[in-house]
Amino acid sequence: MQEKIYLSSPHMGGQEIKYIQEAFDTNWISPVGPNIDGFERDLSEYTDGLNVAALSSGTAAIHLALIILGVQQTDEVICSSFTFAGSCNPIVYLGATPVFVDSEEETWNMDPELLRKAIEDRISKGKTPKAIVVVHLYGMPAKMDELMSIAEQYGIPVIEDAAEGVGSTYHGKKLGTFGDIGIFSFNGNKIITTSGGGAFLSRNVDFVQKARFLSTQARDNAPHYEHSQIGYNYRMSNVCAGIGRGQMEVLDQHILLRRKNFDFYRDLLGVFSGVSFLLERANTFSNRWLTTALINPEETGGISREDLRLALEEENIESRPLWKPMHLQPVFTGAPFYGTGVSESLFINGICLPSGSNMNESQLQRVKSVLLRLFS
Ligand SMILES: *Cc1c(COP(=O)(O)O)cnc(C)c1O
């Protein structure tokens, strides 16, 4: 069996080990230290001066964002249905109810018209949603102008889940900088990684100070341990932050490589009828974290996305159906949903192709030969 080709595996730039070595040499192994400060500074520069708290995961960042926005039991929080569970699980950690909103076809992200409909319907039922979690799936920017203006009209704060969208831009501005709070993930499969990790970003300094406080067990200012609130152990370690500093040096290069992967697949498969790709709209720039394709079996002569997935698997190449929408997940049965079926049909016909920035020429050729064998 040939060596496995992964969907998206960690890709070190080389300098990470230098920062980790410094952490060891100075014995800053804990969740304090110069790498955390340095990584937060790097992220702040990258996002136009936002305030940043480095955390243990993107999910932790969303959890704290919801707490800081005051979400409580009996509240409702609107969330993109077409996402990964990390976006909405923290709503349930707080005992609140997720209200899922479907995608539109141009970006595959939250449909502004359906968002408006959802807000109005929830208000008519007596409950104004407490927050909105907007996701930029696969790195493609959502329609932020429309979504933000609707949220502002109703006075509902927005958490921008840019876990998959680090480095993508919308009208020249980085994703994560549009919402009241932005979040990044540095999990192992993301465009840059700290092995596991995340970030909480905001223009609001108080929000970020609060996130730091809550992420280190909410310790009040006293010589002994004093607590007047419930805290969490969510801070990033200084060792992981060292990996992050090295990764920031190669982030823009990773984006170029991921975009090259996208061009490779589009040039290869775009010629076959029934295979289509999500294109960038005007004024949007995607990091192309994962290259995704839609396979319409009615036009491919019967080849489905599952045929494609299995053909790749047979050659030890990983691919994955597009994320299964949250409103179709057994665990969220019964949660309110506003939709037209767009995300469900994306799930049925869509596939994520191997997209690592560290894929070499021979790996790309292996993928290519499977794809051509199937479609030609
Ligand atoms: C990965 C991911 C998360 C969660 O981030 P973790 O760092 O894995 O906790 C949240 N939302 C989306 C869209 C993601 O892809």
CSV table of C-alpha atoms and ligand atoms in Angstrom, one decimal:
chain,number,residue,atom,x,y,z
A,1,MET,CA,0.0,0.0,0.0
A,2,GLN,CA,1.3,3.4,-0.9
A,3,GLU,CA,1.8,6.1,1.7
A,4,LYS,CA,-1.4,7.8,2.8
A,5,ILE,CA,-2.3,11.2,1.4
A,6,TYR,CA,-4.3,13.2,3.9
A,7,LEU,CA,-7.0,15.7,3.4
A,8,SER,CA,-5.1,18.4,5.3
A,9,SER,CA,-2.1,17.6,7.5
A,10,PRO,CA,0.2,19.8,9.6
A,11,HIS,CA,2.9,21.6,7.7
A,12,MET,CA,5.7,23.1,9.7
A,13,GLY,CA,7.8,25.9,8.3
A,14,GLY,CA,11.0,25.2,10.2
A,15,GLN,CA,11.3,28.0,12.7
A,16,GLU,CA,8.7,26.6,15.1
A,17,ILE,CA,11.4,24.5,16.8
A,18,LYS,CA,13.4,27.6,17.5
A,19,TYR,CA,10.6,29.1,19.5
A,20,ILE,CA,9.9,25.8,21.3
A,21,GLN,CA,13.6,25.5,22.1
A,22,GLU,CA,13.5,29.0,23.6
A,23,ALA,CA,10.5,28.0,25.8
A,24,PHE,CA,12.5,25.0,27.1
A,25,ASP,CA,15.7,27.0,27.6
A,26,THR,CA,13.9,29.6,29.7
A,27,ASN,CA,11.6,27.1,31.3
A,28,TRP,CA,8.4,28.9,30.2
A,29,ILE,CA,6.4,25.7,29.7
A,30,SER,CA,3.2,27.0,31.3
A,31,PRO,CA,0.3,29.0,29.9
A,32,VAL,CA,2.3,32.2,30.4
A,33,GLY,CA,5.5,33.4,28.7
A,34,PRO,CA,7.1,35.3,25.8
A,35,ASN,CA,5.7,33.0,23.0
A,36,ILE,CA,2.1,33.7,24.0
A,37,ASP,CA,2.8,37.4,24.1
A,38,GLY,CA,4.7,37.1,20.7
A,39,PHE,CA,2.0,35.0,19.1
A,40,GLU,CA,-0.8,37.4,20.2
A,41,ARG,CA,1.2,40.3,18.8
A,42,ASP,CA,1.7,38.5,15.5
A,43,LEU,CA,-2.0,37.8,15.3
A,44,SER,CA,-2.9,41.3,16.2
A,45,GLU,CA,-0.7,42.7,13.4
A,46,TYR,CA,-2.1,40.2,11.0
A,47,THR,CA,-5.7,41.4,11.8
A,48,ASP,CA,-5.2,45.1,11.6
A,49,GLY,CA,-4.6,45.7,15.3
A,50,LEU,CA,-7.4,43.6,16.8
A,51,ASN,CA,-6.9,42.6,20.5
A,52,VAL,CA,-6.2,38.9,20.8
A,53,ALA,CA,-6.3,36.2,23.4
A,54,ALA,CA,-4.6,32.9,22.5
A,55,LEU,CA,-6.6,29.9,23.8
A,56,SER,CA,-6.5,26.1,23.8
A,57,SER,CA,-9.0,25.7,20.9
A,58,GLY,CA,-11.4,27.4,18.6
A,59,THR,CA,-14.3,25.8,20.4
A,60,ALA,CA,-13.1,27.3,23.7
A,61,ALA,CA,-12.9,30.7,22.0
A,62,ILE,CA,-16.6,30.4,20.8
A,63,HIS,CA,-17.6,29.2,24.3
A,64,LEU,CA,-16.0,32.3,25.9
A,65,ALA,CA,-17.4,34.6,23.3
A,66,LEU,CA,-21.0,33.4,24.1
A,67,ILE,CA,-20.4,33.8,27.8
A,68,ILE,CA,-19.0,37.3,27.3
A,69,LEU,CA,-22.0,38.3,25.2
A,70,GLY,CA,-24.2,37.2,28.1
A,71,VAL,CA,-25.7,34.0,26.6
A,72,GLN,CA,-27.6,32.0,29.3
A,73,GLN,CA,-29.9,29.1,29.7
A,74,THR,CA,-33.2,29.7,27.9
A,75,ASP,CA,-31.5,32.0,25.4
A,76,GLU,CA,-31.5,31.3,21.6
A,77,VAL,CA,-28.4,31.7,19.5
A,78,ILE,CA,-28.5,31.7,15.7
A,79,CYS,CA,-25.8,29.7,13.9
A,80,SER,CA,-24.9,28.6,10.4
A,81,SER,CA,-26.2,25.1,9.8
A,82,PHE,CA,-23.5,24.3,7.3
A,83,THR,CA,-20.5,24.1,9.6
A,84,PHE,CA,-18.5,21.9,11.9
A,85,ALA,CA,-19.9,21.0,15.3
A,86,GLY,CA,-17.4,23.2,17.1
A,87,SER,CA,-19.4,26.2,16.0
A,88,CYS,CA,-22.5,25.3,17.9
A,89,ASN,CA,-21.6,22.8,20.6
A,90,PRO,CA,-20.7,25.7,23.0
A,91,ILE,CA,-24.3,27.1,22.6
A,92,VAL,CA,-25.5,23.8,24.2
A,93,TYR,CA,-22.7,23.9,26.9
A,94,LEU,CA,-24.5,27.0,28.2
A,95,GLY,CA,-27.9,25.3,28.1
A,96,ALA,CA,-29.0,27.7,25.3
A,97,THR,CA,-30.8,26.6,22.1
A,98,PRO,CA,-29.1,26.8,18.7
A,99,VAL,CA,-31.3,28.1,15.8
A,100,PHE,CA,-29.9,27.0,12.5
A,101,VAL,CA,-29.9,29.0,9.3
A,102,ASP,CA,-29.2,27.5,5.9
A,103,SER,CA,-26.7,28.6,3.2
A,104,GLU,CA,-27.0,30.5,0.0
A,105,GLU,CA,-25.5,29.1,-3.2
A,106,GLU,CA,-22.9,31.8,-3.9
A,107,THR,CA,-20.6,31.3,-0.9
A,108,TRP,CA,-22.3,28.3,0.8
A,109,ASN,CA,-22.4,30.4,3.9
A,110,MET,CA,-25.3,31.9,5.9
A,111,ASP,CA,-28.1,33.2,3.7
A,112,PRO,CA,-28.8,36.8,4.7
A,113,GLU,CA,-32.5,36.6,3.7
A,114,LEU,CA,-33.0,33.5,5.8
A,115,LEU,CA,-31.2,35.2,8.7
A,116,ARG,CA,-33.7,38.0,8.5
A,117,LYS,CA,-36.5,35.6,8.4
A,118,ALA,CA,-35.2,33.6,11.3
A,119,ILE,CA,-34.7,36.7,13.5
A,120,GLU,CA,-38.2,38.0,12.7
A,121,ASP,CA,-39.8,34.7,13.4
A,122,ARG,CA,-38.0,34.2,16.7
A,123,ILE,CA,-39.0,37.7,17.7
A,124,SER,CA,-42.6,37.0,16.8
A,125,LYS,CA,-42.4,34.0,19.1
A,126,GLY,CA,-41.3,36.2,21.9
A,127,LYS,CA,-37.5,35.8,21.9
A,128,THR,CA,-34.9,38.0,20.3
A,129,PRO,CA,-31.8,35.9,19.5
A,130,LYS,CA,-28.9,36.7,21.9
A,131,ALA,CA,-26.1,36.3,19.3
A,132,ILE,CA,-25.4,35.1,15.8
A,133,VAL,CA,-22.5,32.7,14.9
A,134,VAL,CA,-21.5,33.3,11.3
A,135,VAL,CA,-19.2,30.7,9.7
A,136,HIS,CA,-16.8,31.1,6.8
A,137,LEU,CA,-16.7,27.5,5.7
A,138,TYR,CA,-13.7,26.1,3.8
A,139,GLY,CA,-12.2,29.7,4.0
A,140,MET,CA,-14.8,31.3,1.7
A,141,PRO,CA,-16.0,34.6,3.0
A,142,ALA,CA,-19.7,34.8,3.9
A,143,LYS,CA,-21.7,37.8,2.7
A,144,MET,CA,-20.6,40.0,5.6
A,145,ASP,CA,-22.0,43.3,4.4
A,146,GLU,CA,-25.5,42.0,4.2
A,147,LEU,CA,-25.2,39.8,7.4
A,148,MET,CA,-23.7,42.5,9.5
A,149,SER,CA,-26.3,45.1,8.5
A,150,ILE,CA,-29.2,42.8,9.4
A,151,ALA,CA,-27.5,41.9,12.7
A,152,GLU,CA,-27.0,45.7,13.4
A,153,GLN,CA,-30.6,46.5,12.5
A,154,TYR,CA,-31.9,44.1,15.2
A,155,GLY,CA,-29.0,44.9,17.6
A,156,ILE,CA,-27.8,41.4,17.8
A,157,PRO,CA,-24.0,40.8,18.3
A,158,VAL,CA,-22.1,38.6,15.8
A,159,ILE,CA,-19.5,36.0,16.6
A,160,GLU,CA,-17.5,35.5,13.4
A,161,ASP,CA,-16.2,31.9,13.2
A,162,ALA,CA,-13.1,32.2,11.0
A,163,ALA,CA,-11.7,28.8,12.2
A,164,GLU,CA,-11.3,27.8,8.6
A,165,GLY,CA,-10.9,31.3,7.2
A,166,VAL,CA,-7.6,32.6,8.6
A,167,GLY,CA,-6.0,34.9,6.0
A,168,SER,CA,-9.1,35.1,3.7
A,169,THR,CA,-10.3,38.6,3.0
A,170,TYR,CA,-13.6,40.4,2.2
A,171,HIS,CA,-13.3,43.9,0.6
A,172,GLY,CA,-9.6,43.7,1.5
A,173,LYS,CA,-10.2,43.1,5.2
A,174,LYS,CA,-9.3,39.9,7.0
A,175,LEU,CA,-12.0,37.6,8.2
A,176,GLY,CA,-12.4,37.6,11.9
A,177,THR,CA,-12.4,41.4,12.0
A,178,PHE,CA,-16.0,42.0,11.0
A,179,GLY,CA,-18.0,40.6,13.9
A,180,ASP,CA,-18.1,41.9,17.5
A,181,ILE,CA,-15.9,38.9,18.3
A,182,GLY,CA,-13.8,36.8,15.8
A,183,ILE,CA,-12.4,33.3,16.4
A,184,PHE,CA,-9.6,31.3,14.8
A,185,SER,CA,-8.7,27.7,15.2
A,186,PHE,CA,-5.2,26.3,15.0
A,187,ASN,CA,-6.2,22.6,15.2
A,188,GLY,CA,-3.9,20.1,13.5
A,189,ASN,CA,-5.9,20.1,10.2
A,190,LYS,CA,-6.3,23.9,9.8
A,191,ILE,CA,-4.3,26.2,7.5
A,192,ILE,CA,-1.8,26.8,10.3
A,193,THR,CA,-1.6,24.8,13.5
A,194,THR,CA,-0.3,25.0,17.1
A,195,SER,CA,-1.1,21.2,17.4
A,196,GLY,CA,-4.3,22.3,19.1
A,197,GLY,CA,-5.3,25.9,19.7
A,198,GLY,CA,-7.4,28.9,19.0
A,199,ALA,CA,-7.7,32.6,19.3
A,200,PHE,CA,-10.4,35.1,20.5
A,201,LEU,CA,-10.2,38.4,18.6
A,202,SER,CA,-12.0,41.7,19.1
A,203,ARG,CA,-11.7,45.5,18.8
A,204,ASN,CA,-13.2,45.6,22.3
A,205,VAL,CA,-10.3,45.5,24.8
A,206,ASP,CA,-12.7,44.6,27.7
A,207,PHE,CA,-13.9,41.5,25.8
A,208,VAL,CA,-10.4,40.3,25.3
A,209,GLN,CA,-9.3,41.0,28.9
A,210,LYS,CA,-12.4,39.1,30.0
A,211,ALA,CA,-11.5,36.2,27.8
A,212,ARG,CA,-8.0,36.1,29.3
A,213,PHE,CA,-9.5,36.2,32.8
A,214,LEU,CA,-12.1,33.5,32.2
A,215,SER,CA,-9.5,31.3,30.3
A,216,THR,CA,-7.2,31.2,33.4
A,217,GLN,CA,-9.8,30.0,36.0
A,218,ALA,CA,-11.2,33.5,36.7
A,219,ARG,CA,-8.8,34.3,39.5
A,220,ASP,CA,-9.5,37.6,41.2
A,221,ASN,CA,-6.8,39.9,42.2
A,222,ALA,CA,-5.6,38.6,45.6
A,223,PRO,CA,-2.5,37.0,47.0
A,224,HIS,CA,-4.5,33.8,47.7
A,225,TYR,CA,-6.8,32.1,45.1
A,226,GLU,CA,-10.0,34.1,45.2
A,227,HIS,CA,-12.9,33.4,42.8
A,228,SER,CA,-16.1,35.3,42.4
A,229,GLN,CA,-17.0,33.7,39.0
A,230,ILE,CA,-16.8,30.4,37.3
A,231,GLY,CA,-13.6,30.1,35.2
A,232,TYR,CA,-12.2,27.8,32.6
A,233,ASN,CA,-8.8,26.3,31.9
A,234,TYR,CA,-8.7,27.5,28.2
A,235,ARG,CA,-5.4,29.4,27.9
A,236,MET,CA,-2.8,28.3,25.2
A,237,SER,CA,0.5,27.0,26.5
A,238,ASN,CA,3.7,28.9,25.9
A,239,VAL,CA,5.0,25.8,24.0
A,240,CYS,CA,2.1,25.7,21.6
A,241,ALA,CA,2.3,29.5,21.1
A,242,GLY,CA,5.9,28.9,20.0
A,243,ILE,CA,4.6,26.6,17.2
A,244,GLY,CA,2.2,29.4,16.3
A,245,ARG,CA,4.9,32.0,16.0
A,246,GLY,CA,6.8,29.8,13.5
A,247,GLN,CA,3.5,29.1,11.6
A,248,MET,CA,2.7,32.8,11.3
A,249,GLU,CA,6.0,33.2,9.3
A,250,VAL,CA,4.6,30.8,6.7
A,251,LEU,CA,0.9,31.5,6.8
A,252,ASP,CA,0.8,33.6,3.6
A,253,GLN,CA,2.9,31.0,1.8
A,254,HIS,CA,0.5,28.3,2.9
A,255,ILE,CA,-2.4,30.3,1.5
A,256,LEU,CA,-0.6,30.6,-1.9
A,257,LEU,CA,0.0,26.8,-1.9
A,258,ARG,CA,-3.6,26.0,-1.0
A,259,ARG,CA,-4.8,28.3,-3.8
A,260,LYS,CA,-2.5,26.5,-6.2
A,261,ASN,CA,-4.1,23.2,-5.2
A,262,PHE,CA,-7.5,24.7,-6.0
A,263,ASP,CA,-6.2,25.8,-9.5
A,264,PHE,CA,-4.8,22.3,-10.0
A,265,TYR,CA,-8.1,20.6,-9.4
A,266,ARG,CA,-10.2,23.2,-11.2
A,267,ASP,CA,-8.0,22.9,-14.3
A,268,LEU,CA,-8.1,19.2,-14.1
A,269,LEU,CA,-11.8,18.5,-13.5
A,270,GLY,CA,-13.5,21.7,-14.6
A,271,VAL,CA,-13.6,20.4,-18.1
A,272,PHE,CA,-15.9,17.5,-17.2
A,273,SER,CA,-19.6,18.1,-17.2
A,274,GLY,CA,-21.2,17.7,-13.8
A,275,VAL,CA,-18.2,18.8,-11.9
A,276,SER,CA,-18.2,22.3,-10.5
A,277,PHE,CA,-16.2,24.5,-8.1
A,278,LEU,CA,-17.1,27.4,-5.8
A,279,LEU,CA,-15.7,30.6,-7.4
A,280,GLU,CA,-14.7,33.7,-5.5
A,281,ARG,CA,-17.1,36.6,-5.9
A,282,ALA,CA,-15.9,40.2,-6.5
A,283,ASN,CA,-14.0,41.6,-3.5
A,284,THR,CA,-13.5,38.2,-1.9
A,285,PHE,CA,-10.3,36.3,-1.5
A,286,SER,CA,-10.4,32.8,-0.1
A,287,ASN,CA,-7.5,31.0,1.6
A,288,ARG,CA,-8.8,27.9,-0.2
A,289,TRP,CA,-8.2,25.9,3.0
A,290,LEU,CA,-9.9,22.9,1.4
A,291,THR,CA,-10.6,22.5,-2.3
A,292,THR,CA,-14.2,21.4,-2.6
A,293,ALA,CA,-16.1,20.2,-5.6
A,294,LEU,CA,-19.7,19.4,-6.5
A,295,ILE,CA,-20.4,16.2,-8.4
A,296,ASN,CA,-23.8,16.0,-10.1
A,297,PRO,CA,-24.3,12.4,-11.0
A,298,GLU,CA,-27.0,13.3,-13.5
A,299,GLU,CA,-24.4,15.1,-15.6
A,300,THR,CA,-21.3,12.9,-15.0
A,301,GLY,CA,-22.8,9.8,-16.4
A,302,GLY,CA,-23.7,8.5,-13.0
A,303,ILE,CA,-20.5,9.1,-11.2
A,304,SER,CA,-21.3,10.4,-7.7
A,305,ARG,CA,-19.2,12.0,-5.0
A,306,GLU,CA,-19.3,8.7,-3.1
A,307,ASP,CA,-17.8,6.9,-6.2
A,308,LEU,CA,-15.1,9.5,-6.2
A,309,ARG,CA,-14.4,9.1,-2.4
A,310,LEU,CA,-14.2,5.3,-2.7
A,311,ALA,CA,-11.9,5.4,-5.7
A,312,LEU,CA,-9.5,7.7,-3.8
A,313,GLU,CA,-9.8,5.6,-0.6
A,314,GLU,CA,-8.8,2.5,-2.6
A,315,GLU,CA,-5.5,4.3,-3.4
A,316,ASN,CA,-5.0,5.3,0.2
A,317,ILE,CA,-6.0,8.9,-0.5
A,318,GLU,CA,-8.2,10.7,2.1
A,319,SER,CA,-11.2,12.8,1.0
A,320,ARG,CA,-14.4,13.7,2.8
A,321,PRO,CA,-18.0,14.6,2.0
A,322,LEU,CA,-18.8,18.2,2.6
A,323,TRP,CA,-19.7,18.8,6.2
A,324,LYS,CA,-23.1,17.4,7.2
A,325,PRO,CA,-25.4,20.3,8.2
A,326,MET,CA,-26.1,20.7,11.9
A,327,HIS,CA,-29.9,20.6,11.4
A,328,LEU,CA,-29.5,17.1,10.0
A,329,GLN,CA,-27.4,15.8,12.9
A,330,PRO,CA,-29.1,13.4,15.3
A,331,VAL,CA,-27.8,15.4,18.3
A,332,PHE,CA,-29.6,18.6,17.1
A,333,THR,CA,-32.9,16.9,16.2
A,334,GLY,CA,-35.7,19.4,17.2
A,335,ALA,CA,-33.6,22.5,17.0
A,336,PRO,CA,-35.3,25.3,15.0
A,337,PHE,CA,-34.1,25.5,11.4
A,338,TYR,CA,-34.7,28.1,8.7
A,339,GLY,CA,-33.8,26.8,5.3
A,340,THR,CA,-34.4,26.0,1.7
A,341,GLY,CA,-32.3,22.8,1.3
A,342,VAL,CA,-29.1,24.4,0.0
A,343,SER,CA,-26.8,22.9,2.6
A,344,GLU,CA,-28.4,19.5,2.4
A,345,SER,CA,-27.9,19.3,-1.3
A,346,LEU,CA,-24.3,20.5,-0.9
A,347,PHE,CA,-23.7,17.7,1.6
A,348,ILE,CA,-25.2,15.1,-0.8
A,349,ASN,CA,-23.2,16.1,-3.8
A,350,GLY,CA,-20.1,17.7,-2.4
A,351,ILE,CA,-16.6,16.5,-1.6
A,352,CYS,CA,-13.4,17.9,-0.1
A,353,LEU,CA,-10.3,16.9,-2.0
A,354,PRO,CA,-6.8,16.5,-0.5
A,355,SER,CA,-5.6,20.1,0.1
A,356,GLY,CA,-2.5,20.1,2.2
A,357,SER,CA,0.0,22.9,1.6
A,358,ASN,CA,2.7,20.2,1.9
A,359,MET,CA,1.4,18.0,-0.9
A,360,ASN,CA,4.3,17.3,-3.3
A,361,GLU,CA,4.2,16.8,-7.0
A,362,SER,CA,4.2,13.0,-6.9
A,363,GLN,CA,1.2,13.1,-4.4
A,364,LEU,CA,-0.7,15.5,-6.7
A,365,GLN,CA,0.0,13.1,-9.6
A,366,ARG,CA,-1.3,10.2,-7.7
A,367,VAL,CA,-4.6,12.0,-7.0
A,368,LYS,CA,-4.7,13.2,-10.6
A,369,SER,CA,-4.4,9.7,-12.0
A,370,VAL,CA,-7.4,8.4,-9.9
A,371,LEU,CA,-9.5,11.4,-10.9
A,372,LEU,CA,-8.7,11.0,-14.6
A,373,ARG,CA,-9.3,7.3,-14.5
A,374,LEU,CA,-12.7,7.9,-13.0
A,375,PHE,CA,-13.9,10.8,-15.2
A,376,SER,CA,-12.3,10.1,-18.6
B,1,LIG,C1,-12.2,23.5,13.5
B,1,LIG,C2,-13.4,24.4,13.6
B,1,LIG,C3,-13.9,24.8,14.9
B,1,LIG,C4,-13.4,24.4,16.2
B,1,LIG,O1,-12.0,24.7,16.4
B,1,LIG,P1,-11.2,23.7,17.3
B,1,LIG,O2,-9.9,24.5,17.4
B,1,LIG,O3,-11.0,22.4,16.6
B,1,LIG,O4,-11.9,23.6,18.6
B,1,LIG,C5,-15.1,25.6,14.9
B,1,LIG,N1,-15.7,26.0,13.7
B,1,LIG,C6,-15.2,25.5,12.5
B,1,LIG,C7,-16.0,26.0,11.3
B,1,LIG,C8,-14.1,24.7,12.4
B,1,LIG,O5,-13.7,24.3,11.3
